[in-house]
Amino acid sequence: MDSYCLRHTDLPHTTALFADYLYHFDRVSKFYEHRPFDDDSYRRAAAKIDFPEERRSALVAALREQNPPGRTLDLLELPGTVAVVTGQQVGLFSGPAYTVYKALTAARLTQRLNEQGIPAVPVFWLASEDHDFAEVDHCWVFDEGNQPGVLRLPARNGEGPVGPERLRSVPLAELRKELETFPFGAPVAEMVEESYREGESLAGAFASLMRRLLSGYGFLFVDPLQPAIRRLAAPLLGAALDRAPELSAALLARDKELAAAGYHAQVHLEAETSLVFLLDDERRLALRRTEDGYSAKDRRWSTAELAAQAEHLSPNALLRPVVQDYILPTVAYCGGPAEIAYFAQSEVLYRRLLGRVPVLPPRAAFSLIDGTAAKLMKRFGLGMDAVLHGEEALRERIARALIPAHLEQRFQHVERAVGDEIERLRADLLSFDPTLEAALEKSHAKIVYQLEKNRKKAAREAMRRDERAAAAASSLAGLLYPRKHLQERFYSILPFLARHGFELLDRLYENVHLDCPDHVVMTV
């Protein structure tokens, strides 16, 4: 099995903040407390965790309601045990593949910390409070030819958190059809069917499938909408209400610091932005801060009235991780680029409300290449970089590789000959009339353009004659850069498991390199 690394700076859409976090941490150290690739960071973060035993007992009791008994819960109950946390929005059929990559990173880090004498357990936070159903109601898979297909849940009428949404018309038959040509398609479809049952909540189905996928790694799952968890979160949410003016000012100041450093804020804030929503009659009401409290449309609450309903409050994107790490003895959160960017803002809330900040190891990142794709890339002399410009550019690259060698050599010979003759002519023109040089440059550019135009025509004709090459371009683009998205951010893990089998998860785990910041291109 071959693999190699790509720097994230070689991938499209990598932000300056994330790139500097990975490769130039000194540039962003004022926004993050811990270096992500330093073992001492974990020891320092663990030493700062002052987790009251009564909260630990209440936490373990709440988790016993959500998780089967096991060694992980018993370990978490012991004083001094810390949590390595990751999480994801609950969605259809496990969401994007990077959801699993996050979890495997957390599992790998948990193992390392235990080996280093820091007792730790892996925890998966089910982001069930989010209310944007359109983000989680669908799942992308691919067929035998690597062409993408989307599976989707029917629209819903409510506006509340997505986690309690009851499943109906689950596209299980469509999933089975999409996967049926793969060697392991049937058992993968059966596993999904055992989890995504009609009438089950979206959070329950998602958690059930993730438990099956991660069964060997000892994960505990936390649903923040569980009443016992909401009771644990209430004191922190109440404190955020009481200190809202101070926290808002700190966040706005941080946004200015980020802008001055050349970065962007992940969450747009205004002075009236509320850090909490109100869960009311199965709705998640957006609130605005006012001079004397909070408002939502035609309703108003004083700060004291909202504080009295703390168990019915839901944190926004910046406060959510702080609530999570108040509930849990978190030493590290394994997140992706956007989550790590959120923390650049959330850090000011951590310092004021929690007094500690977790380490933020970036999740493992993968592009998976099967044997057929690897052979195609070798045949046409392609690397991953050739795929990251979209299918049309990839077709041109492959087409150029198909031009007969003698014809390509002739094009190159003509280009060199034209260049040499232009240089000789330039010398004569300059001695005759220097003002003619600009016209010569323009003419040279036109000649080069026309030569390249004819080369592309020859390449397209070569592509037309080789139908397999056209199919190869479509297949490679569909697998590795579908619709100009990184594979891990677009497809579910399910078609990869259907093609390669469940042992793929262990092979991915083995290729999680905690000390490497790069994106791994792996042939499986």
Short mmCIF file of C-alpha atoms in Angstrom, two decimals:
data_model
loop_
_atom_site.label_atom_id
_atom_site.label_comp_id
_atom_site.label_asym_id
_atom_site.label_seq_id
_atom_site.Cartn_x
_atom_site.Cartn_y
_atom_site.Cartn_z
CA MET A 1 0.00 0.00 0.00
CA ASP A 2 1.59 3.28 -1.17
CA SER A 3 0.99 6.67 0.39
CA TYR A 4 2.54 10.09 0.24
CA CYS A 5 1.86 13.49 1.73
CA LEU A 6 0.69 16.78 0.28
CA ARG A 7 1.04 20.02 2.17
CA HIS A 8 -2.31 21.66 2.80
CA THR A 9 -0.92 24.74 1.07
CA ASP A 10 -0.93 22.65 -2.14
CA LEU A 11 -4.66 21.98 -1.78
CA PRO A 12 -7.39 24.35 -2.97
CA HIS A 13 -9.21 26.63 -0.54
CA THR A 14 -6.77 26.24 2.38
CA THR A 15 -7.06 29.40 4.46
CA ALA A 16 -4.07 31.44 5.58
CA LEU A 17 -5.04 30.92 9.21
CA PHE A 18 -5.10 27.12 8.95
CA ALA A 19 -1.90 27.02 6.89
CA ASP A 20 -0.05 29.11 9.46
CA TYR A 21 -1.48 27.03 12.30
CA LEU A 22 0.05 23.94 10.70
CA TYR A 23 3.32 25.25 9.32
CA HIS A 24 4.11 28.62 10.97
CA PHE A 25 2.58 28.41 14.43
CA ASP A 26 4.51 31.43 15.74
CA ARG A 27 2.40 33.62 13.47
CA VAL A 28 -0.83 32.52 15.19
CA SER A 29 0.38 31.74 18.72
CA LYS A 30 -1.44 34.77 20.17
CA PHE A 31 -4.75 33.11 19.15
CA TYR A 32 -3.96 29.56 20.36
CA GLU A 33 -2.45 28.48 23.65
CA HIS A 34 -0.95 25.15 22.64
CA ARG A 35 1.32 24.02 19.82
CA PRO A 36 -0.52 21.17 18.11
CA PHE A 37 2.48 18.90 17.44
CA ASP A 38 4.24 19.15 20.79
CA ASP A 39 3.79 16.36 23.37
CA ASP A 40 4.36 18.87 26.16
CA SER A 41 1.19 20.67 25.08
CA TYR A 42 -0.90 17.72 26.24
CA ARG A 43 0.85 17.50 29.60
CA ARG A 44 0.32 21.21 30.21
CA ALA A 45 -3.32 21.06 29.11
CA ALA A 46 -3.99 18.03 31.33
CA ALA A 47 -2.38 19.74 34.31
CA LYS A 48 -4.77 22.70 33.97
CA ILE A 49 -7.91 20.57 34.11
CA ASP A 50 -9.59 21.08 37.46
CA PHE A 51 -12.65 18.90 37.04
CA PRO A 52 -14.86 18.67 40.15
CA GLU A 53 -15.64 15.12 41.21
CA GLU A 54 -19.35 15.87 41.54
CA ARG A 55 -19.41 16.97 37.91
CA ARG A 56 -17.49 13.86 36.90
CA SER A 57 -19.99 11.65 38.72
CA ALA A 58 -22.94 13.43 37.10
CA LEU A 59 -21.26 13.19 33.69
CA VAL A 60 -20.63 9.46 33.99
CA ALA A 61 -24.18 8.88 35.17
CA ALA A 62 -25.50 10.80 32.14
CA LEU A 63 -23.25 8.89 29.75
CA ARG A 64 -24.37 5.57 31.16
CA GLU A 65 -27.84 6.47 29.86
CA GLN A 66 -26.46 6.98 26.34
CA ASN A 67 -23.74 4.31 26.15
CA PRO A 68 -23.49 0.60 26.92
CA PRO A 69 -21.38 -0.38 29.94
CA GLY A 70 -17.69 -0.88 29.29
CA ARG A 71 -14.10 -0.18 30.22
CA THR A 72 -14.16 3.37 28.79
CA LEU A 73 -16.90 4.53 31.14
CA ASP A 74 -15.16 2.92 34.09
CA LEU A 75 -11.93 4.71 33.22
CA LEU A 76 -13.66 8.08 32.81
CA GLU A 77 -15.11 7.67 36.30
CA LEU A 78 -11.61 7.67 37.81
CA PRO A 79 -10.23 11.03 39.01
CA GLY A 80 -7.64 12.45 36.65
CA THR A 81 -8.91 10.80 33.48
CA VAL A 82 -9.10 13.25 30.57
CA ALA A 83 -11.11 13.19 27.35
CA VAL A 84 -9.93 13.36 23.76
CA VAL A 85 -12.93 14.78 21.98
CA THR A 86 -14.14 15.09 18.43
CA GLY A 87 -17.61 15.50 16.95
CA GLN A 88 -19.77 16.18 13.96
CA GLN A 89 -23.24 17.26 12.95
CA VAL A 90 -25.59 14.31 12.99
CA GLY A 91 -26.56 13.59 9.41
CA LEU A 92 -27.60 11.02 6.86
CA PHE A 93 -25.46 7.86 6.64
CA SER A 94 -22.55 9.23 8.77
CA GLY A 95 -21.99 12.42 6.79
CA PRO A 96 -18.72 13.15 4.93
CA ALA A 97 -15.81 10.69 5.17
CA TYR A 98 -13.81 13.12 7.29
CA THR A 99 -16.22 12.40 10.14
CA VAL A 100 -14.58 8.99 10.48
CA TYR A 101 -11.11 10.48 9.99
CA LYS A 102 -11.75 12.80 12.95
CA ALA A 103 -12.73 9.87 15.11
CA LEU A 104 -9.71 7.78 14.10
CA THR A 105 -7.45 10.73 14.93
CA ALA A 106 -9.02 10.99 18.39
CA ALA A 107 -8.64 7.24 18.92
CA ARG A 108 -4.99 7.33 17.88
CA LEU A 109 -4.26 10.27 20.17
CA THR A 110 -6.03 8.56 23.07
CA GLN A 111 -3.78 5.55 22.63
CA ARG A 112 -0.66 7.73 22.62
CA LEU A 113 -1.68 9.64 25.76
CA ASN A 114 -2.34 6.42 27.64
CA GLU A 115 1.06 5.12 26.58
CA GLN A 116 2.60 8.34 27.93
CA GLY A 117 0.92 7.93 31.30
CA ILE A 118 -1.97 10.35 30.78
CA PRO A 119 -5.20 8.35 31.33
CA ALA A 120 -7.56 9.30 28.50
CA VAL A 121 -10.76 8.16 26.81
CA PRO A 122 -12.13 9.02 23.32
CA VAL A 123 -15.41 10.94 23.20
CA PHE A 124 -17.62 11.74 20.20
CA TRP A 125 -19.84 14.81 20.58
CA LEU A 126 -23.06 14.46 18.58
CA ALA A 127 -23.85 17.94 17.27
CA SER A 128 -27.60 17.36 17.52
CA GLU A 129 -28.54 20.95 18.44
CA ASP A 130 -27.85 22.46 15.02
CA HIS A 131 -31.01 23.43 13.19
CA ASP A 132 -29.83 23.65 9.57
CA PHE A 133 -31.46 20.52 8.18
CA ALA A 134 -30.24 21.22 4.63
CA GLU A 135 -26.67 20.63 5.78
CA VAL A 136 -27.34 17.11 7.04
CA ASP A 137 -30.27 15.75 5.02
CA HIS A 138 -28.17 14.24 2.23
CA CYS A 139 -25.24 11.97 1.53
CA TRP A 140 -23.00 11.60 -1.53
CA VAL A 141 -21.81 8.21 -2.74
CA PHE A 142 -20.21 6.99 -5.97
CA ASP A 143 -20.82 4.03 -8.30
CA GLU A 144 -18.44 1.55 -9.89
CA GLY A 145 -17.35 4.19 -12.42
CA ASN A 146 -16.73 6.73 -9.64
CA GLN A 147 -19.62 8.92 -10.71
CA PRO A 148 -21.28 10.76 -7.80
CA GLY A 149 -24.86 10.27 -6.73
CA VAL A 150 -26.79 11.94 -3.94
CA LEU A 151 -29.19 10.32 -1.45
CA ARG A 152 -31.57 12.61 0.38
CA LEU A 153 -34.14 12.64 3.15
CA PRO A 154 -37.49 14.31 2.49
CA ALA A 155 -37.92 17.92 3.57
CA ARG A 156 -39.19 18.63 7.06
CA ASN A 157 -41.56 21.25 8.41
CA GLY A 158 -39.92 22.10 11.74
CA GLU A 159 -37.22 24.62 12.59
CA GLY A 160 -35.78 23.05 15.71
CA PRO A 161 -32.60 21.04 16.33
CA VAL A 162 -32.03 18.33 13.76
CA GLY A 163 -31.10 15.63 16.28
CA PRO A 164 -34.66 14.71 17.42
CA GLU A 165 -35.99 14.68 13.83
CA ARG A 166 -37.78 11.38 13.26
CA LEU A 167 -36.71 9.51 10.14
CA ARG A 168 -39.15 8.78 7.36
CA SER A 169 -38.69 7.65 3.77
CA VAL A 170 -35.05 6.84 4.44
CA PRO A 171 -33.31 6.21 1.06
CA LEU A 172 -32.08 2.74 2.04
CA ALA A 173 -33.12 1.05 -1.20
CA GLU A 174 -31.30 3.74 -3.17
CA LEU A 175 -28.19 3.22 -1.06
CA ARG A 176 -28.28 -0.53 -1.60
CA LYS A 177 -28.62 0.01 -5.35
CA GLU A 178 -25.67 2.43 -5.44
CA LEU A 179 -23.44 -0.02 -3.57
CA GLU A 180 -24.59 -3.30 -5.08
CA THR A 181 -21.76 -3.56 -7.63
CA PHE A 182 -19.05 -3.35 -4.95
CA PRO A 183 -17.63 -6.49 -3.30
CA PHE A 184 -18.77 -5.46 0.18
CA GLY A 185 -21.83 -3.45 -0.82
CA ALA A 186 -24.39 -5.82 0.71
CA PRO A 187 -22.91 -6.00 4.25
CA VAL A 188 -22.35 -2.23 4.29
CA ALA A 189 -25.97 -1.62 3.28
CA GLU A 190 -27.17 -4.08 5.93
CA MET A 191 -25.19 -2.29 8.62
CA VAL A 192 -26.73 1.05 7.64
CA GLU A 193 -30.23 -0.46 7.58
CA GLU A 194 -29.76 -1.66 11.16
CA SER A 195 -29.15 1.93 12.26
CA TYR A 196 -31.30 4.16 10.06
CA ARG A 197 -34.73 2.73 10.83
CA GLU A 198 -38.01 4.46 10.14
CA GLY A 199 -39.11 6.45 13.19
CA GLU A 200 -35.64 6.56 14.77
CA SER A 201 -34.28 10.01 15.55
CA LEU A 202 -31.57 11.36 13.27
CA ALA A 203 -29.18 11.63 16.22
CA GLY A 204 -29.96 8.10 17.35
CA ALA A 205 -29.45 6.65 13.86
CA PHE A 206 -26.20 8.55 13.35
CA ALA A 207 -24.86 7.46 16.74
CA SER A 208 -25.87 3.86 16.09
CA LEU A 209 -24.00 3.74 12.78
CA MET A 210 -20.92 5.45 14.22
CA ARG A 211 -20.86 2.96 17.10
CA ARG A 212 -20.80 0.14 14.59
CA LEU A 213 -18.06 1.75 12.52
CA LEU A 214 -15.92 2.57 15.55
CA SER A 215 -16.73 -0.48 17.65
CA GLY A 216 -13.11 -1.36 18.31
CA TYR A 217 -11.99 2.04 19.58
CA GLY A 218 -13.93 2.48 22.84
CA PHE A 219 -15.76 5.71 22.01
CA LEU A 220 -18.29 7.32 24.32
CA PHE A 221 -21.06 9.27 22.56
CA VAL A 222 -22.57 12.45 23.98
CA ASP A 223 -25.89 13.87 22.84
CA PRO A 224 -26.11 17.42 24.29
CA LEU A 225 -29.91 17.40 24.04
CA GLN A 226 -30.18 14.70 26.69
CA PRO A 227 -31.76 16.32 29.80
CA ALA A 228 -28.94 15.20 32.11
CA ILE A 229 -26.35 16.80 29.81
CA ARG A 230 -28.42 19.98 29.57
CA ARG A 231 -28.44 20.20 33.35
CA LEU A 232 -24.67 19.90 33.38
CA ALA A 233 -24.36 22.70 30.80
CA ALA A 234 -26.76 25.10 32.55
CA PRO A 235 -24.23 26.79 34.93
CA LEU A 236 -21.86 27.65 32.08
CA LEU A 237 -24.69 28.96 29.91
CA GLY A 238 -25.95 31.06 32.81
CA ALA A 239 -22.47 32.50 33.32
CA ALA A 240 -22.29 33.38 29.62
CA LEU A 241 -25.55 35.32 29.94
CA ASP A 242 -24.39 37.20 33.03
CA ARG A 243 -21.11 38.20 31.37
CA ALA A 244 -22.47 38.77 27.86
CA PRO A 245 -21.33 42.43 27.49
CA GLU A 246 -17.79 41.55 28.57
CA LEU A 247 -17.67 38.47 26.34
CA SER A 248 -19.08 40.32 23.36
CA ALA A 249 -16.48 43.08 23.72
CA ALA A 250 -13.70 40.50 23.95
CA LEU A 251 -14.92 38.71 20.82
CA LEU A 252 -15.15 41.94 18.82
CA ALA A 253 -11.63 42.86 19.93
CA ARG A 254 -10.40 39.42 18.85
CA ASP A 255 -11.99 39.87 15.43
CA LYS A 256 -10.02 43.10 14.98
CA GLU A 257 -6.83 41.29 16.01
CA LEU A 258 -7.48 38.57 13.45
CA ALA A 259 -8.13 41.12 10.71
CA ALA A 260 -5.00 43.08 11.63
CA ALA A 261 -2.97 39.86 11.35
CA GLY A 262 -4.36 39.21 7.86
CA TYR A 263 -6.88 36.50 8.80
CA HIS A 264 -10.63 36.28 8.63
CA ALA A 265 -13.11 35.60 11.42
CA GLN A 266 -15.03 32.35 10.98
CA VAL A 267 -18.17 33.75 12.61
CA HIS A 268 -19.37 37.27 11.83
CA LEU A 269 -20.22 39.16 15.01
CA GLU A 270 -21.96 42.38 15.93
CA ALA A 271 -22.45 44.02 19.31
CA GLU A 272 -26.02 42.61 19.37
CA THR A 273 -24.99 39.05 18.54
CA SER A 274 -26.21 36.55 21.12
CA LEU A 275 -24.07 33.62 22.18
CA VAL A 276 -27.15 31.50 22.84
CA PHE A 277 -30.36 30.30 21.22
CA LEU A 278 -33.55 29.41 23.09
CA LEU A 279 -35.05 25.95 22.65
CA ASP A 280 -38.76 26.68 22.71
CA ASP A 281 -41.55 24.33 21.59
CA GLU A 282 -39.18 22.26 19.42
CA ARG A 283 -37.81 25.44 17.86
CA ARG A 284 -34.32 26.90 18.19
CA LEU A 285 -35.01 30.60 18.42
CA ALA A 286 -32.28 33.01 17.32
CA LEU A 287 -31.86 35.77 19.93
CA ARG A 288 -30.52 39.33 19.77
CA ARG A 289 -28.98 41.17 22.68
CA THR A 290 -30.73 44.38 23.68
CA GLU A 291 -29.97 47.04 26.27
CA ASP A 292 -32.06 45.30 28.92
CA GLY A 293 -32.02 41.65 27.82
CA TYR A 294 -32.77 39.64 24.70
CA SER A 295 -35.34 39.59 21.93
CA ALA A 296 -36.62 37.27 19.19
CA LYS A 297 -39.09 38.74 16.71
CA ASP A 298 -41.93 40.09 18.88
CA ARG A 299 -40.82 38.46 22.16
CA ARG A 300 -38.49 39.84 24.83
CA TRP A 301 -36.76 38.43 27.92
CA SER A 302 -34.68 39.97 30.62
CA THR A 303 -31.30 38.39 31.27
CA ALA A 304 -32.64 37.01 34.55
CA GLU A 305 -35.64 35.44 32.78
CA LEU A 306 -33.39 33.68 30.29
CA ALA A 307 -30.97 32.60 33.01
CA ALA A 308 -33.86 30.92 34.78
CA GLN A 309 -34.30 28.81 31.61
CA ALA A 310 -30.62 27.91 31.28
CA GLU A 311 -31.43 24.24 30.70
CA HIS A 312 -33.34 25.30 27.59
CA LEU A 313 -30.55 27.39 26.10
CA SER A 314 -28.39 26.24 23.21
CA PRO A 315 -24.94 27.73 22.53
CA ASN A 316 -23.94 29.30 19.24
CA ALA A 317 -20.95 28.09 17.21
CA LEU A 318 -18.40 29.99 19.29
CA LEU A 319 -19.77 29.12 22.71
CA ARG A 320 -20.58 25.49 21.87
CA PRO A 321 -17.04 24.11 22.27
CA VAL A 322 -16.66 25.93 25.59
CA VAL A 323 -19.87 24.31 26.87
CA GLN A 324 -18.64 20.96 25.59
CA ASP A 325 -15.34 21.30 27.44
CA TYR A 326 -17.04 22.51 30.61
CA ILE A 327 -19.06 19.29 30.62
CA LEU A 328 -16.05 17.13 29.74
CA PRO A 329 -12.47 17.03 31.11
CA THR A 330 -11.19 17.76 27.62
CA VAL A 331 -7.46 17.69 27.01
CA ALA A 332 -7.71 17.85 23.21
CA TYR A 333 -10.24 18.41 20.46
CA CYS A 334 -9.52 16.83 17.06
CA GLY A 335 -11.01 19.13 14.45
CA GLY A 336 -10.82 20.19 10.83
CA PRO A 337 -9.77 23.50 9.28
CA ALA A 338 -13.03 25.35 9.97
CA GLU A 339 -13.26 24.14 13.57
CA ILE A 340 -9.69 25.18 14.29
CA ALA A 341 -10.50 28.59 12.80
CA TYR A 342 -13.51 28.88 15.15
CA PHE A 343 -11.18 28.38 18.09
CA ALA A 344 -9.20 31.50 17.18
CA GLN A 345 -12.32 33.40 18.23
CA SER A 346 -13.60 31.01 20.93
CA GLU A 347 -10.27 31.19 22.76
CA VAL A 348 -11.31 34.44 24.45
CA LEU A 349 -14.43 32.70 25.79
CA TYR A 350 -12.39 29.75 27.05
CA ARG A 351 -10.08 32.02 29.02
CA ARG A 352 -12.89 33.97 30.65
CA LEU A 353 -15.43 31.22 31.28
CA LEU A 354 -13.32 28.08 31.68
CA GLY A 355 -9.79 29.18 32.51
CA ARG A 356 -8.27 26.52 30.24
CA VAL A 357 -8.03 25.71 26.54
CA PRO A 358 -7.65 22.25 24.97
CA VAL A 359 -4.94 21.30 22.52
CA LEU A 360 -6.26 21.33 18.94
CA PRO A 361 -4.62 18.55 16.92
CA PRO A 362 -5.83 18.72 13.30
CA ARG A 363 -7.74 15.67 12.16
CA ALA A 364 -6.12 13.25 9.76
CA ALA A 365 -6.86 14.08 6.13
CA PHE A 366 -6.97 11.47 3.36
CA SER A 367 -7.54 11.05 -0.35
CA LEU A 368 -8.04 7.36 -1.13
CA ILE A 369 -6.97 5.90 -4.46
CA ASP A 370 -7.94 2.39 -5.52
CA GLY A 371 -5.71 0.14 -7.61
CA THR A 372 -7.42 0.97 -10.90
CA ALA A 373 -7.09 4.70 -10.35
CA ALA A 374 -3.44 4.26 -9.34
CA LYS A 375 -2.71 2.44 -12.62
CA LEU A 376 -4.43 5.17 -14.63
CA MET A 377 -2.42 7.87 -12.90
CA LYS A 378 0.80 5.97 -13.54
CA ARG A 379 -0.12 5.43 -17.20
CA PHE A 380 -0.64 9.13 -17.84
CA GLY A 381 2.10 10.39 -15.53
CA LEU A 382 -0.34 12.11 -13.16
CA GLY A 383 0.03 13.11 -9.53
CA MET A 384 -2.70 14.24 -7.16
CA ASP A 385 -1.92 17.84 -8.15
CA ALA A 386 -3.12 17.14 -11.70
CA VAL A 387 -6.57 16.21 -10.41
CA LEU A 388 -7.10 19.32 -8.29
CA HIS A 389 -8.03 21.60 -11.18
CA GLY A 390 -11.27 19.90 -12.17
CA GLU A 391 -12.25 17.39 -14.81
CA GLU A 392 -11.81 19.66 -17.83
CA ALA A 393 -8.22 20.52 -16.91
CA LEU A 394 -7.57 16.85 -16.20
CA ARG A 395 -8.87 15.90 -19.64
CA GLU A 396 -6.46 18.34 -21.24
CA ARG A 397 -3.58 16.95 -19.20
CA ILE A 398 -4.41 13.38 -20.21
CA ALA A 399 -5.03 14.40 -23.81
CA ARG A 400 -1.59 15.99 -24.03
CA ALA A 401 -0.05 12.77 -22.75
CA LEU A 402 -1.76 10.95 -25.63
CA ILE A 403 -0.19 13.04 -28.41
CA PRO A 404 2.15 10.72 -30.37
CA ALA A 405 5.74 11.17 -29.25
CA HIS A 406 7.04 12.20 -32.68
CA LEU A 407 4.33 14.85 -32.99
CA GLU A 408 5.02 16.29 -29.54
CA GLN A 409 8.73 16.38 -30.35
CA ARG A 410 7.96 18.30 -33.54
CA PHE A 411 5.88 20.86 -31.63
CA GLN A 412 8.74 21.34 -29.19
CA HIS A 413 11.26 21.65 -32.04
CA VAL A 414 9.15 24.33 -33.74
CA GLU A 415 8.76 26.26 -30.47
CA ARG A 416 12.52 26.25 -29.89
CA ALA A 417 13.27 27.20 -33.50
CA VAL A 418 10.77 30.08 -33.41
CA GLY A 419 12.23 31.27 -30.12
CA ASP A 420 15.78 31.18 -31.46
CA GLU A 421 14.87 33.04 -34.67
CA ILE A 422 12.89 35.66 -32.71
CA GLU A 423 15.96 36.33 -30.55
CA ARG A 424 18.13 36.80 -33.64
CA LEU A 425 15.54 39.12 -35.13
CA ARG A 426 15.30 41.04 -31.86
CA ALA A 427 19.02 41.85 -31.97
CA ASP A 428 18.74 43.18 -35.53
CA LEU A 429 15.60 45.21 -34.74
CA LEU A 430 17.11 46.79 -31.66
CA SER A 431 20.08 48.03 -33.67
CA PHE A 432 17.71 49.30 -36.38
CA ASP A 433 14.87 50.81 -34.29
CA PRO A 434 14.39 49.94 -30.55
CA THR A 435 10.75 51.07 -30.68
CA LEU A 436 9.90 47.97 -32.76
CA GLU A 437 10.69 45.54 -29.89
CA ALA A 438 7.22 45.73 -28.35
CA ALA A 439 5.59 44.79 -31.65
CA LEU A 440 7.96 41.86 -32.00
CA GLU A 441 7.05 40.58 -28.50
CA LYS A 442 3.39 40.78 -29.35
CA SER A 443 3.93 38.85 -32.59
CA HIS A 444 5.99 36.22 -30.77
CA ALA A 445 3.19 35.72 -28.24
CA LYS A 446 0.69 35.24 -31.07
CA ILE A 447 2.87 32.61 -32.72
CA VAL A 448 3.27 30.73 -29.42
CA TYR A 449 -0.48 30.96 -28.83
CA GLN A 450 -1.29 29.52 -32.26
CA LEU A 451 1.22 26.69 -31.80
CA GLU A 452 -0.34 25.80 -28.43
CA LYS A 453 -3.80 26.02 -29.98
CA ASN A 454 -2.80 23.46 -32.59
CA ARG A 455 -1.22 21.25 -29.90
CA LYS A 456 -4.51 21.27 -27.98
CA LYS A 457 -6.42 20.37 -31.14
CA ALA A 458 -4.07 17.44 -31.67
CA ALA A 459 -4.55 16.41 -28.04
CA ARG A 460 -8.33 16.53 -28.31
CA GLU A 461 -8.18 14.41 -31.44
CA ALA A 462 -5.97 11.92 -29.61
CA MET A 463 -8.49 11.88 -26.77
CA ARG A 464 -11.35 11.35 -29.23
CA ARG A 465 -9.56 8.34 -30.67
CA ASP A 466 -8.95 6.88 -27.21
CA GLU A 467 -12.33 6.44 -25.52
CA ARG A 468 -10.70 4.77 -22.53
CA ALA A 469 -8.71 7.91 -21.83
CA ALA A 470 -11.85 10.04 -21.76
CA ALA A 471 -13.42 7.56 -19.34
CA ALA A 472 -10.24 7.65 -17.24
CA ALA A 473 -10.45 11.42 -16.87
CA SER A 474 -14.08 11.20 -15.77
CA SER A 475 -13.35 8.35 -13.35
CA LEU A 476 -10.30 10.01 -11.74
CA ALA A 477 -12.04 13.35 -11.33
CA GLY A 478 -15.14 11.66 -9.95
CA LEU A 479 -13.15 9.73 -7.37
CA LEU A 480 -10.56 12.27 -6.25
CA TYR A 481 -12.05 15.71 -6.87
CA PRO A 482 -15.81 15.28 -7.33
CA ARG A 483 -17.48 18.50 -8.43
CA LYS A 484 -14.31 20.35 -7.41
CA HIS A 485 -14.45 19.19 -3.80
CA LEU A 486 -11.88 17.20 -1.91
CA GLN A 487 -13.02 13.60 -1.74
CA GLU A 488 -13.12 13.53 2.07
CA ARG A 489 -15.41 16.55 2.24
CA PHE A 490 -17.84 15.25 -0.38
CA TYR A 491 -18.34 11.49 -0.17
CA SER A 492 -19.49 9.37 2.74
CA ILE A 493 -17.12 6.67 3.96
CA LEU A 494 -19.71 4.06 2.92
CA PRO A 495 -18.76 3.53 -0.75
CA PHE A 496 -15.10 3.18 0.25
CA LEU A 497 -16.04 0.48 2.74
CA ALA A 498 -18.23 -1.17 0.12
CA ARG A 499 -15.32 -1.25 -2.31
CA HIS A 500 -12.49 -2.17 0.09
CA GLY A 501 -14.15 -3.83 3.09
CA PHE A 502 -14.41 -2.95 6.77
CA GLU A 503 -10.70 -3.59 7.33
CA LEU A 504 -10.14 -0.24 5.60
CA LEU A 505 -10.92 1.46 8.92
CA ASP A 506 -7.98 -0.25 10.64
CA ARG A 507 -5.71 0.57 7.71
CA LEU A 508 -6.71 4.22 7.96
CA TYR A 509 -6.07 4.15 11.70
CA GLU A 510 -2.57 2.84 11.05
CA ASN A 511 -1.96 5.75 8.70
CA VAL A 512 -3.02 8.46 11.15
CA HIS A 513 0.27 10.23 11.80
CA LEU A 514 -0.15 12.57 14.76
CA ASP A 515 3.16 14.33 14.13
CA CYS A 516 2.48 15.07 10.47
CA PRO A 517 0.37 18.09 9.47
CA ASP A 518 -0.08 17.06 5.85
CA HIS A 519 -2.84 15.55 3.72
CA VAL A 520 -2.22 11.86 3.01
CA VAL A 521 -2.79 10.42 -0.47
CA MET A 522 -3.16 6.69 0.07
CA THR A 523 -3.53 3.80 -2.35
CA VAL A 524 -5.72 1.08 -0.88
#
